[in-house]
Coordinates of C-alpha atoms and ligand atoms in Angstrom, one line a residue:
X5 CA -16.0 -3.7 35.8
X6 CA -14.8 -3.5 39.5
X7 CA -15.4 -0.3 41.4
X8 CA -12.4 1.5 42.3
X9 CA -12.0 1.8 46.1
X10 CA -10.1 4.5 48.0
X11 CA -9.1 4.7 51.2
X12 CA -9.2 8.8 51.8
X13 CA -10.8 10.9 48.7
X14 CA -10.2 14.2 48.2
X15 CA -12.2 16.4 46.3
X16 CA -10.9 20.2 45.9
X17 CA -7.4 21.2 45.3
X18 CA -7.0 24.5 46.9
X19 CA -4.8 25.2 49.5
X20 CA -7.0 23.0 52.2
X21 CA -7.2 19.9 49.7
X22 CA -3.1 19.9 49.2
X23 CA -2.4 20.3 52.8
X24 CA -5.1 17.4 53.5
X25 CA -3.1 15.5 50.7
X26 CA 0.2 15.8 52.1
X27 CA -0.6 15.4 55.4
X28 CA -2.6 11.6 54.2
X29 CA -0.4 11.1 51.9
X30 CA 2.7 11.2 54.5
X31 CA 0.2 8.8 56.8
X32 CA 0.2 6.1 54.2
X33 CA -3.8 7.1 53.3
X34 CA -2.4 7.0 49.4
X35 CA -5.2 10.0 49.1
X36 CA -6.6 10.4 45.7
X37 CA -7.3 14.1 44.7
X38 CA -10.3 15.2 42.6
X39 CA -9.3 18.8 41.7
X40 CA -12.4 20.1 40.6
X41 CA -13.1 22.4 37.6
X42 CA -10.7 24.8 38.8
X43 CA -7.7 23.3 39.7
X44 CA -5.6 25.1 42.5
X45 CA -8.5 27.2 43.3
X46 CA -9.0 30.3 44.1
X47 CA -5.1 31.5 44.4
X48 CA -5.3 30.3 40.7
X49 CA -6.5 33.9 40.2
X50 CA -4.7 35.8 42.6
X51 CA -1.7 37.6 42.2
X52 CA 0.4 38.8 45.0
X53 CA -0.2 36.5 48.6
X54 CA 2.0 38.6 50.9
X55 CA 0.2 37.1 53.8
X56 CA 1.1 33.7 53.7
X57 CA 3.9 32.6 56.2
X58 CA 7.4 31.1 54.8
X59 CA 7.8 34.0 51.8
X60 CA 9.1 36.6 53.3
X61 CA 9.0 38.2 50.1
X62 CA 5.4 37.1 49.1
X63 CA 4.4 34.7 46.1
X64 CA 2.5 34.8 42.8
X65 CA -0.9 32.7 44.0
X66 CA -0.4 29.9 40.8
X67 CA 3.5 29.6 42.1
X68 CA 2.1 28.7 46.1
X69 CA -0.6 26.3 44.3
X70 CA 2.3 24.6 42.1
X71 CA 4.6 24.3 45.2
X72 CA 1.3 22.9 47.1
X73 CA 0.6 20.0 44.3
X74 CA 4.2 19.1 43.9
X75 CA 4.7 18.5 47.7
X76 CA 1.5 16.4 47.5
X77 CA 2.6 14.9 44.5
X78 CA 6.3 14.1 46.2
X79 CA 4.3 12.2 49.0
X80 CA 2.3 9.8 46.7
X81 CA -1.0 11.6 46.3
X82 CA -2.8 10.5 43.0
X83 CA -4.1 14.0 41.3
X84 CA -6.9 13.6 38.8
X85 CA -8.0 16.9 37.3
X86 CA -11.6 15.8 37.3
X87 CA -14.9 16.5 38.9
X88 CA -16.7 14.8 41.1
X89 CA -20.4 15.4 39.8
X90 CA -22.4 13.0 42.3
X91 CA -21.8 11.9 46.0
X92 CA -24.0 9.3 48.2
X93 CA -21.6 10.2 51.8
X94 CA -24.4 8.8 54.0
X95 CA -23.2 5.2 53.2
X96 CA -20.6 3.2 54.1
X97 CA -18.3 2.6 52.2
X98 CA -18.8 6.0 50.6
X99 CA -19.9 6.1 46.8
X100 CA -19.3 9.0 44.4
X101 CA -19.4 9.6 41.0
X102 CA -16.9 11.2 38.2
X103 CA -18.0 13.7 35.8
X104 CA -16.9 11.4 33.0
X105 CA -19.1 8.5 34.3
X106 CA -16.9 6.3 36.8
X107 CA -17.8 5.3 40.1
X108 CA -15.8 5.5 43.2
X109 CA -16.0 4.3 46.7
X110 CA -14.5 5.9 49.4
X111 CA -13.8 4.6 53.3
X112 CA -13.1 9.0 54.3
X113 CA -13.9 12.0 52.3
X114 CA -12.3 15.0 52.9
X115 CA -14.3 18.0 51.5
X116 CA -12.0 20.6 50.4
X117 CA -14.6 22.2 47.7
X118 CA -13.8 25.7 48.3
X119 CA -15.7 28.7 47.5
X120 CA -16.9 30.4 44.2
X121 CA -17.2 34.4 43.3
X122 CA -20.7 36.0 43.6
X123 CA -22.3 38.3 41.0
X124 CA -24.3 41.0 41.0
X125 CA -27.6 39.1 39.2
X126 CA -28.0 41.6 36.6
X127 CA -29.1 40.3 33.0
X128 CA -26.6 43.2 31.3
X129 CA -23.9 41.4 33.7
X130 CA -24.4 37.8 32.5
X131 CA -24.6 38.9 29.0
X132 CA -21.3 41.0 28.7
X133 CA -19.3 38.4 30.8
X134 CA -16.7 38.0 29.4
X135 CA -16.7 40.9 27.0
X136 CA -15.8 43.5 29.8
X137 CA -17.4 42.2 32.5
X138 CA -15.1 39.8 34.8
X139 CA -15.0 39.0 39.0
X140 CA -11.0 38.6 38.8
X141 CA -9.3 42.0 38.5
X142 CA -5.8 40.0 38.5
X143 CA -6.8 37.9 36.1
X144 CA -8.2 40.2 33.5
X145 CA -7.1 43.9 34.3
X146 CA -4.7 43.8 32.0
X147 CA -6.9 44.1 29.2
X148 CA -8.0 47.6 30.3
X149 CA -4.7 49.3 30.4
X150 CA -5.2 52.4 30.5
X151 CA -8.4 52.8 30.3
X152 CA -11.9 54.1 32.6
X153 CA -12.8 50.7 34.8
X154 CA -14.8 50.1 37.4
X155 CA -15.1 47.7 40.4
X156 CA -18.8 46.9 42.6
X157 CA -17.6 45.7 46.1
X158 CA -16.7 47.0 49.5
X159 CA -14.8 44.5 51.2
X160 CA -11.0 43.4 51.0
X161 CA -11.0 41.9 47.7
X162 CA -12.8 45.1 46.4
X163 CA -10.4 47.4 47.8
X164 CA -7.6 44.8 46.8
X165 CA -8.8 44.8 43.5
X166 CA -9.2 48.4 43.2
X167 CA -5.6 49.3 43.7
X168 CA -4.2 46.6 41.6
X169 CA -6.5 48.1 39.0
X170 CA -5.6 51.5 39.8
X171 CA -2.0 50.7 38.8
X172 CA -3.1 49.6 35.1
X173 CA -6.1 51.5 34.4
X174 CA -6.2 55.6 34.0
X175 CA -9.6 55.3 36.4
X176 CA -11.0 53.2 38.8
X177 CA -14.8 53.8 39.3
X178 CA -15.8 52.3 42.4
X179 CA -19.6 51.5 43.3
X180 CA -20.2 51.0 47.3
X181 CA -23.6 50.7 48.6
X182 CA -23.8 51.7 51.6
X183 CA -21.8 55.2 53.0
X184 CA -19.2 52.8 54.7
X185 CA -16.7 49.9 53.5
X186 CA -16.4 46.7 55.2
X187 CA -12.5 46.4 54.4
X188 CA -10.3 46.7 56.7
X189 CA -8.9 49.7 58.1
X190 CA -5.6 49.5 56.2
X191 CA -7.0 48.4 53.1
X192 CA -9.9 51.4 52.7
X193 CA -6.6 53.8 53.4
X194 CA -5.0 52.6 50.5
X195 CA -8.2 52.8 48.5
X196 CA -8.9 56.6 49.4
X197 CA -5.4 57.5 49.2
X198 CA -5.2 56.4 45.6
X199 CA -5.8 59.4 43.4
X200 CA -7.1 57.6 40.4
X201 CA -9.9 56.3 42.4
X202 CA -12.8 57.4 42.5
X203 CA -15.6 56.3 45.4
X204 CA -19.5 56.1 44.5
X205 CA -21.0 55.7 48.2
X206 CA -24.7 54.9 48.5
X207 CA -24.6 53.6 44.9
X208 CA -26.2 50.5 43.2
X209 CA -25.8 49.4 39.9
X210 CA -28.7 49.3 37.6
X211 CA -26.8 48.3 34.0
X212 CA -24.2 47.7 32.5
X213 CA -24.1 48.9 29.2
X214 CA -23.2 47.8 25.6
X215 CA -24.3 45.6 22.9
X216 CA -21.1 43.6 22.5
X217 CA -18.7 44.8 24.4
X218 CA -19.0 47.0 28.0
X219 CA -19.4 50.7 26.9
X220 CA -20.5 52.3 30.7
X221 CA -22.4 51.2 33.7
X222 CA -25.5 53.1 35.3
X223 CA -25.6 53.6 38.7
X224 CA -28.1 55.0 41.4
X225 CA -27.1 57.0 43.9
X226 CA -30.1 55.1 46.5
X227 CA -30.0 58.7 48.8
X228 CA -30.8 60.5 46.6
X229 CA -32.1 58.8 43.3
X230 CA -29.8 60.8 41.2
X231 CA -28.2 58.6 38.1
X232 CA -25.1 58.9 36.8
X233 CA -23.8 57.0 33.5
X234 CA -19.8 56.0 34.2
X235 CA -18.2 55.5 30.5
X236 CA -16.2 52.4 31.4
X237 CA -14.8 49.5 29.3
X238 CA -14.2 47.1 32.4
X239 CA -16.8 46.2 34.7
X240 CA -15.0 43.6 37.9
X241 CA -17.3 42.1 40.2
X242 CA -16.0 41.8 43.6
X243 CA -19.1 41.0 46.5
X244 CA -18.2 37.8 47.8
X245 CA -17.9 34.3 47.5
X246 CA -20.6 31.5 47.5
X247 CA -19.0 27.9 48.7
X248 CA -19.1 25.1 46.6
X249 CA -21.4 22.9 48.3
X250 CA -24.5 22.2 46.0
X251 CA -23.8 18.6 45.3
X252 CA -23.4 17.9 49.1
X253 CA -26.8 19.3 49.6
X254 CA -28.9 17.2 51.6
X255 CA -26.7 15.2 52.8
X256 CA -24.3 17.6 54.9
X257 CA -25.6 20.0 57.3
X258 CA -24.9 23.6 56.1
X259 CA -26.0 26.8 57.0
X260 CA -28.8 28.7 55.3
X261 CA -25.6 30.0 53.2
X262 CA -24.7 27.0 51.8
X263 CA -21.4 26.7 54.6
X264 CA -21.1 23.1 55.9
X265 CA -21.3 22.7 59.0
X266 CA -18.6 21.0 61.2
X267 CA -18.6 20.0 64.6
X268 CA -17.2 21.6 67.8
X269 CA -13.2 21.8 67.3
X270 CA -12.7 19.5 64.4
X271 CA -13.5 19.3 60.4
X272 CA -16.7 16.5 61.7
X273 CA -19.4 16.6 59.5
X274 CA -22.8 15.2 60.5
X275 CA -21.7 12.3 58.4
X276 CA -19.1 9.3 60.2
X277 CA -15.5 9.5 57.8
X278 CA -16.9 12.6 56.0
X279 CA -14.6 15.4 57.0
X280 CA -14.8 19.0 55.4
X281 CA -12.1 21.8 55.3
X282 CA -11.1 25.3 53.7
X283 CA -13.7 27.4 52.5
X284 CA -16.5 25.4 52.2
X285 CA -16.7 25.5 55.9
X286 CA -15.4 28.7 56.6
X287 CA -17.4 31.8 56.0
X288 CA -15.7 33.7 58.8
X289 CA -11.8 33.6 58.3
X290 CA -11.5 32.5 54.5
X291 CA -7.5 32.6 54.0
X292 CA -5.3 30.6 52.6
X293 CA -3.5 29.8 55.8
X294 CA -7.0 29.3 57.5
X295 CA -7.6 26.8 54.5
X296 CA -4.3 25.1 55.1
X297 CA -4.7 24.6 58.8
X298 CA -7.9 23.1 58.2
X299 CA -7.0 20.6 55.4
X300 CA -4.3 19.4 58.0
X301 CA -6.8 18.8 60.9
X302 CA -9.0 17.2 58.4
X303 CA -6.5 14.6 57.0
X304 CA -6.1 13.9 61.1
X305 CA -9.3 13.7 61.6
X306 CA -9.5 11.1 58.9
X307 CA -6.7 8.9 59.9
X308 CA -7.7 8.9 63.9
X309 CA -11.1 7.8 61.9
X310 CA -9.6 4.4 59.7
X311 CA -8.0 3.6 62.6
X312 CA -10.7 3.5 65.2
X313 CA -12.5 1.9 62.2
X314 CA -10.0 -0.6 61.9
X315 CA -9.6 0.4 58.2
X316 CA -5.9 0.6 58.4
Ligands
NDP29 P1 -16.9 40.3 51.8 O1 -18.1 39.4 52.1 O2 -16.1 40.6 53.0 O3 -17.4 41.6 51.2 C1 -18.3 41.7 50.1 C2 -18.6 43.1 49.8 O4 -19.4 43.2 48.7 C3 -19.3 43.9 50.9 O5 -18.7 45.2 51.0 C4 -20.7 43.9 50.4 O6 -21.4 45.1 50.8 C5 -20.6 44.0 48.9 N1 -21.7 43.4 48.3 C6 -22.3 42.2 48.4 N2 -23.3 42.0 47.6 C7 -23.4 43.2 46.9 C8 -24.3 43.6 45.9 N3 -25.3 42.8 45.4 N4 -24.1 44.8 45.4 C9 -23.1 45.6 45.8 N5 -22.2 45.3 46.7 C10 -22.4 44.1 47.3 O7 -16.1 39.6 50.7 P2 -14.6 39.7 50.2 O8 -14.5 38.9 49.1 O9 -14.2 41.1 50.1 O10 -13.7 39.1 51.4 C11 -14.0 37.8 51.9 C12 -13.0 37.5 53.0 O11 -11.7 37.4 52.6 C13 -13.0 38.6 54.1 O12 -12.9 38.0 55.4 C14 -11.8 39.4 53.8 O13 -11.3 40.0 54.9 C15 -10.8 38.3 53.3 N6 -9.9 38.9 52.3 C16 -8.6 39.2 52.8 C17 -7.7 39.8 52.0 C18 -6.4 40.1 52.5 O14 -6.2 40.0 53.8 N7 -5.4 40.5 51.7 C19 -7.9 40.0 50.6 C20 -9.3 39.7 50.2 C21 -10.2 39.1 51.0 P3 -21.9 45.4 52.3 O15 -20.6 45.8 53.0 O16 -22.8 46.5 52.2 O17 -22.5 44.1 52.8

């Protein structure tokens, strides 16, 4: 059977893989999208974007990423909800693989992986996933109306998350380990002006407890060793994100961090037609519209490529 061979390959589908799309799908690149395991990405799990220009009045996050694949779709690009499981970029043509076996070649890839939530590490933590313990407060907060939560994280999604949960939950337990927050200004305001929640400064946690099903978590006040057990039936993970670069490994430069590394002003990867956008190679600014602008200079970058190629 022949290999299939695409001019521009996409793989990622969140909001720096449909920008790339449209903008190589508008250039006649007939880009084919790989979605990924989590198609949309990220904003799949968000609820409110308020800071994303052109809705004055915000958007749902799954509404943007629908209106982002049908104005791909509208411009030709081919969207396979599929993963790419194997890549060989330092050849030319560029060979990857599908999770379900086929084989692809590829003159430009645009790298649009994204990024992944972190967790905490803890064995109690793997075990109850998904039985109380969750790293999307919009996706799952529901579940705990009305009942004693709590959220590990000090940055924006943290104190995001905390005051969506505070608006379902009766109490938001909220473990920070060091005696400051790392959101912003505005953000950490809202947190510590929201009665029902409550701050845990200088705290780790050690467990999570329950058999089946979260019952409390135990944390350690690391000032002054003192424990405290927080009855809790929710337990939301909220430290970071961890981009989705492991199959690029050897191949791409990265940081230490697992970031790819592009060059200068531009979405250049060490690799000639490899191009790489959004949060995969963005551990500093990590929005949407970041993402977006990104994709776009990537798809560029990958045209002004095929053409000084002579491949279109
Ligand atoms: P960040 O990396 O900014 O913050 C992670 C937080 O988790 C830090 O407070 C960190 O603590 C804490 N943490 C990390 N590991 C552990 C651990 N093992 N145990 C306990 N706590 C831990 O990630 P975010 O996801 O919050 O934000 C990512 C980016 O997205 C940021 O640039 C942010 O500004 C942006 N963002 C913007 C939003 C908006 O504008 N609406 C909403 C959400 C995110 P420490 O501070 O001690 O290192």
């Amino acid at each position: 059977m022949q290999t299939e061979h695409i001019s521009c390959l996409i793989i990622g589908s969140g909001p720096a893989g449909y920008t790339a799309a449209i903008y190589a799908a508008r250039a006649g690149l007939k880009p084919v999208m790989y979605t990924g395991i989590q198609p949309g990405g990220q904003l799949m799990i968000t609820n409110d974007v308020e800071n994303f220009p052109g809705y004055p009045e915000g958007v749902m996050g799954p509404k943007m990423m629908e209106d982002l694949r049908l104005q791909a779709v509208r411009f030709g690009t081919d969207v396979r909800y599929m993963m790419i499981s194997e890549t060989q970029l330092g050849q030319s043509p560029k060979w990857v693989k599908t999770d379900d076996g086929k084989e692809l070649t590829a003159d430009t890839v645009i790298i649009a992986t994204g990024a992944s939530a972190k967790w905490l590490g803890i064995p109690s933590e793997e075990r109850l996933n998904g039985f109380g313990v969750s790293a999307c407060a919009v996706c799952d907060g529901y579940f705990f109306r009305q009942q004693e939560v709590a959220i590990v994280g000090a940055g924006d999604t943290a104190a995001e998350e905390a005051t969506y949960l505070a608006k379902l939950c009766k109490t938001v337990h909220m473990i920070v380990r060091r005696e400051v927050m790392r959101a912003s200004k505005v953000m950490q305001d809202r947190v510590l002006n929201t009665p029902n929640i409550k701050v845990y400064w200088n705290s780790e946690t050690e467990e999570i407890l329950g058999e089946k099903a979260v019952e409390g978590v135990r944390i350690i006040n690391t000032k002054t060793q003192e424990i405290t057990i927080i009855p809790i039936t929710g337990f939301f993970v909220a430290i970071g994100h961890q981009p989705n670069t492991d199959i690029f490994k050897g191949q791409l430069k990265m940081e230490d961090t697992g970031y790819i590394i592009t060059e200068g002003k531009s979405t250049k990867t060490n690799l000639p037609g490899v191009f790489a956008c959004g949060d995969a190679q963005d551990a500093i600014y990590r929005q949407a519209v970041t993402a977006a602008g990104t994709g776009c200079m990537a798809a560029l970058d990958a045209e002004r490529w095929l053409s000084e190629q002579g491949l279109v």
